[in-house]
Amino acid sequence: MSDRTCDVVVVGAGPTGLSAARTLQAAGKDVVVLEARDRVGGRTWTDHIEGQMYEIGGQWISPDQSALLDLVEELGKETYQRHREGDSVYIAPDGTRTVYNGDMFPVGESTQAEMERLIAQLDELAARIGATAPWEAEDAVELDSVSFHHWLRNQSDDELACANIGMFIAGGMLTKPATAFSALQAILMAASAGSFSHLVDDHFILDRRVVGGMQSVSEQMAAELGEGVVHLNSPVRTIGWTEDSVTVGSDAMTVSAASVIVAVPPNLYSHISYTPHLPRLQQIFHQHQSMGLVIKVHATYPTPFWREDGLCGTGFGAGQLVQEVYDNTNHGEERGTLVGFISDVNADAMFALDEDTRKQRILESLADFLGAQALEPEVFYLSDFGAEEWTRGAYATSYDLGGLHRWGRFQNDPVGPIHFASSDIAAHGYQHVDGAIRIGQDTANKILST
Ligand code: FAD
């Protein structure tokens, strides 16, 4: 017995699910969205901690992310640029701190040349292989059989150049050690952002933010869907299906429809029970897409003190606990906020510590970049999506070594009336909100065209 029937059920009210529902509804379809959490937005989440607004999840938009930029404009929202005036800080593996300006880390001349050569090589690979079907490249098997770590070291014997380049994709994007994913996966990441050069250019990749927070994009999409469309606190546990119908069971209600879009990250597909069970192919490859792990660090101070020292707040250090730090001061605020990122094994190490020691270690790392004032924030908070049942990691999922060329070509295929969509299997905008919007719209259009 269903509580409701409709044309299409959407599982998950993140940016993917909501943009799919929006597209379907605009085409006249009756849609129900079932969301496990008590809020919409998924991995985008804007909240107040001790009165301070933080972007706990996704926040930045780059200039090429036109699907998201168009949606933001359509919703009548404003964006603003990240503060970027001033010098950056680089900390070398031996702990030497250098203040610099420009795009290139202040490393020795030969390391700089080596980094430039690797960037050019990755740009060329990204341009040739692209983000849409990297598995079709003639050297896909070869590139997918070697870890990004080892691929880099096969290209160059300059360890510092390899570590610095590796950081942009490993700690910086996929949030797994560079030994855990392939060179092909790294090239997909670069191609999905337009080029590898875009990933190393923080002015590009971390360009703009949404006034009022990124979650408000999802909140407004949900509100515009109207009463009774989005159901919160409704974790989907079961999907029964035939060739042309589905019955979707959540804790709150059961919905029957012609099709369903499972708009959750791939690591959560198998937490839903399918009757009949999914084909062998899906049962196998869904196990090979796993979440990375990153702690997003937020620290707020009475003023953005680093600006008085001529610093923009940006810092990089491939060997540091906090590998990247940026000025994340909110639009129109006097207080200054820093955001930093601690990835994979460093995140494991932090979670093994008690809360006070963890905080102290992290603040010391921020202070190494920006000075002792960083030790005394008024508000301090760590985003911990690894502890969230309905995400289980951050930022997104990627294949383990060899998985992308073996299974990537199947990841967007529906199984009967069951469609899968999330930023994690998007091409352009892969792992980003822009990719979520694109794949949500594309999946809805696929359903509309059948
Ligand atoms: P999600 O946002 O994960 O939404 C999936 C939804 O499905 C969730 O609401 C979840 O609760 C729900 N769900 C899961 N299982 C079930 C179930 N069984 N039943 C019902 N509902 C279910 N991207 C950027 O573009 N810029 C950034 O600066 C950026 N920074 C990030 C920082 C962090 C800390 C994190 C975690 C992510 C960041 N991202 C960023 C990535 C971005 O947030 C994601 O790519 C995007 O949110 C993915 O959208 P989605 O709808 O595909 O998935």
Tab-separated table of N, CA, C and O in Angstrom, residues 6 41 179 188 236 262 320:
chain	number	residue	atom	x	y	z
A	6	CYS	N	3.088	9.151	-7.732
A	6	CYS	CA	3.518	10.330	-8.496
A	6	CYS	C	4.217	9.826	-9.749
A	6	CYS	O	4.278	8.607	-9.979
A	41	GLY	N	19.900	20.133	1.180
A	41	GLY	CA	21.233	20.677	0.879
A	41	GLY	C	22.350	19.652	0.878
A	41	GLY	O	23.403	19.891	0.297
A	179	THR	N	48.472	7.694	-3.299
A	179	THR	CA	48.730	6.276	-3.592
A	179	THR	C	47.418	5.498	-3.766
A	179	THR	O	47.435	4.348	-4.183
A	188	LEU	N	40.793	12.976	-14.717
A	188	LEU	CA	39.358	13.277	-14.750
A	188	LEU	C	39.062	14.502	-13.873
A	188	LEU	O	38.328	15.411	-14.274
A	236	VAL	N	15.172	6.677	2.836
A	236	VAL	CA	14.666	5.593	1.988
A	236	VAL	C	15.433	4.320	2.331
A	236	VAL	O	16.663	4.309	2.352
A	262	VAL	N	17.941	8.010	-7.750
A	262	VAL	CA	18.668	7.846	-6.487
A	262	VAL	C	19.784	8.901	-6.498
A	262	VAL	O	20.840	8.708	-7.096
A	320	GLN	N	52.354	19.989	5.725
A	320	GLN	CA	51.780	20.532	6.959
A	320	GLN	C	50.501	19.800	7.349
A	320	GLN	O	49.860	19.170	6.513
